[in-house]
PDB file of C-alpha atoms in Angstrom:
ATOM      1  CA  UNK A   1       0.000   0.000   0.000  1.00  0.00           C
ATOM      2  CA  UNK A   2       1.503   3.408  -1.194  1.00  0.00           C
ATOM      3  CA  UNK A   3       1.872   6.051   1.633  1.00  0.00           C
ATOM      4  CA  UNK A   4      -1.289   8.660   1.043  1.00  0.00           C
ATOM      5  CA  UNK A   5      -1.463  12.496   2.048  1.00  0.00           C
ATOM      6  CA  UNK A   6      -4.146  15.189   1.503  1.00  0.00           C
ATOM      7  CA  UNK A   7      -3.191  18.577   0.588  1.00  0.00           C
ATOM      8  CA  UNK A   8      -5.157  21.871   2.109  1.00  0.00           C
ATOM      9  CA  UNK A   9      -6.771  23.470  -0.970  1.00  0.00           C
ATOM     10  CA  UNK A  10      -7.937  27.270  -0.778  1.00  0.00           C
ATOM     11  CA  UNK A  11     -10.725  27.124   1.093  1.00  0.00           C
ATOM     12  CA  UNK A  12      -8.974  25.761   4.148  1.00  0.00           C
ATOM     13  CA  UNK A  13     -10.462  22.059   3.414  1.00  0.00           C
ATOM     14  CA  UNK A  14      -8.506  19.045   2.641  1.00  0.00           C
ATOM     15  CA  UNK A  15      -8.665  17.644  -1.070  1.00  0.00           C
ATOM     16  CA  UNK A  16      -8.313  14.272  -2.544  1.00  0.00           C
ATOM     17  CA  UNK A  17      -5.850  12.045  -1.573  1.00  0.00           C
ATOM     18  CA  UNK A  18      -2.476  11.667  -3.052  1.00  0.00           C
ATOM     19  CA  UNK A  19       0.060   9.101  -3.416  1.00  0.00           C
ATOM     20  CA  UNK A  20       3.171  10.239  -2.190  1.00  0.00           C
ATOM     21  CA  UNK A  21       6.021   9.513  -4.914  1.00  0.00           C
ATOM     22  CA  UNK A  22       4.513   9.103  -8.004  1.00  0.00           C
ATOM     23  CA  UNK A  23       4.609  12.947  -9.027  1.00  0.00           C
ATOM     24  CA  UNK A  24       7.357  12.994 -10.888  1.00  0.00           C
ATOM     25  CA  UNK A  25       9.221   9.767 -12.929  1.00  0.00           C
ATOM     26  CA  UNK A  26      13.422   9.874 -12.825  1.00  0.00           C
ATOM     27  CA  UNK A  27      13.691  11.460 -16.002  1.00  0.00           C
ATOM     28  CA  UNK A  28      11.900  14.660 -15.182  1.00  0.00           C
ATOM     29  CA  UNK A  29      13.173  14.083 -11.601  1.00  0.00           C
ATOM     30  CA  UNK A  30      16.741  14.616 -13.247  1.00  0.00           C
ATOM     31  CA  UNK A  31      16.231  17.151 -15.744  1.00  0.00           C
ATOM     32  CA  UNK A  32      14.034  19.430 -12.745  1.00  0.00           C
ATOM     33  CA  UNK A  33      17.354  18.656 -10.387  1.00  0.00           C
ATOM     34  CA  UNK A  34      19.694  19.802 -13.137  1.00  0.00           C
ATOM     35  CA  UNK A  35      17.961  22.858 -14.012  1.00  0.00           C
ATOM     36  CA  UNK A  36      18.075  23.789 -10.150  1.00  0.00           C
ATOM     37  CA  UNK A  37      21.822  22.806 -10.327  1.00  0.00           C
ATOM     38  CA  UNK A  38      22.540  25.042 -13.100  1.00  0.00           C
ATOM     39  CA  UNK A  39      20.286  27.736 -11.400  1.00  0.00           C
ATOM     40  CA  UNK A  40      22.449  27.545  -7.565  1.00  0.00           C
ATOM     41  CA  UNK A  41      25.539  28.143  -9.732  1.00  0.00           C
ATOM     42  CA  UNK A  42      24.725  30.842 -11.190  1.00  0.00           C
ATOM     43  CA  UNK A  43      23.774  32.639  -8.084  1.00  0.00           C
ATOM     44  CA  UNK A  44      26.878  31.782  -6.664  1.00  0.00           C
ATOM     45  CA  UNK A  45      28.480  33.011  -9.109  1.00  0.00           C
ATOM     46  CA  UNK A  46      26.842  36.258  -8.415  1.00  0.00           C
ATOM     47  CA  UNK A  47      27.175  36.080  -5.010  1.00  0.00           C
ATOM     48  CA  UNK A  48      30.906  35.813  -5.253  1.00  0.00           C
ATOM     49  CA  UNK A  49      31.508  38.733  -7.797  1.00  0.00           C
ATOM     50  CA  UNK A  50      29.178  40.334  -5.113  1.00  0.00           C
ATOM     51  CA  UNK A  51      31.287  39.741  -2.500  1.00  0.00           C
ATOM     52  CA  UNK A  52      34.698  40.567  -4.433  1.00  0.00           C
ATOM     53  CA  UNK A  53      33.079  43.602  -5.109  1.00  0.00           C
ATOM     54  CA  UNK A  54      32.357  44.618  -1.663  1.00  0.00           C
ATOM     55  CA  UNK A  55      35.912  43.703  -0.340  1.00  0.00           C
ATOM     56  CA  UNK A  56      36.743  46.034  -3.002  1.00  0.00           C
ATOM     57  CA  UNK A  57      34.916  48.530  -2.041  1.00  0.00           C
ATOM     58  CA  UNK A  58      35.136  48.509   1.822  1.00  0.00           C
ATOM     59  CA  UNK A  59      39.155  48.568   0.614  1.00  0.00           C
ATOM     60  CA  UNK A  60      38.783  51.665  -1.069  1.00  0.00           C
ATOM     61  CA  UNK A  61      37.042  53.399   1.684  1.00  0.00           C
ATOM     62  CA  UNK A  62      39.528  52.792   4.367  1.00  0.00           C
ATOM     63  CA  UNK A  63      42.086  53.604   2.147  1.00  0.00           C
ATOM     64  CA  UNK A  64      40.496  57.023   1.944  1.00  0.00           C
ATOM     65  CA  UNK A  65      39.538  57.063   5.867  1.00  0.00           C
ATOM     66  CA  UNK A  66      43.231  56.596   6.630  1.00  0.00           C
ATOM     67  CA  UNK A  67      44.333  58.759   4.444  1.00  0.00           C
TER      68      UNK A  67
END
């Protein structure tokens, strides 16, 4: 027997029940992980020239403090 939830819809009540598992198959399973993969590196890529800049930055302005 396959593991069953309900799910609250809109209205506050609970809807039909669902088998937990069976959304997805492996293939879109793997192509939904990659595109998440692909999506975390690219923010961390942004993060990082965030954060280079910054250094940068706060560099610059205690260069000028202790100037």
């Amino acid at each position: 027997m396959a593991l069953e939830y309900k799910v609250r819809d809109e209205s506050g009540g609970l809807g039909a029940p669902k088998k937990a598992g069976t959304d997805e198959t492996a293939e879109e399973r793997a192509a939904r992980l990659e595109q998440e993969n692909k999506i975390l590196k690219l923010q961390n890529q942004a993060n990082t020239e965030r954060m280079d800049f910054m250094e940068d930055l706060i560099a610059e302005i205690a260069t000028k403090v202790y100037e």
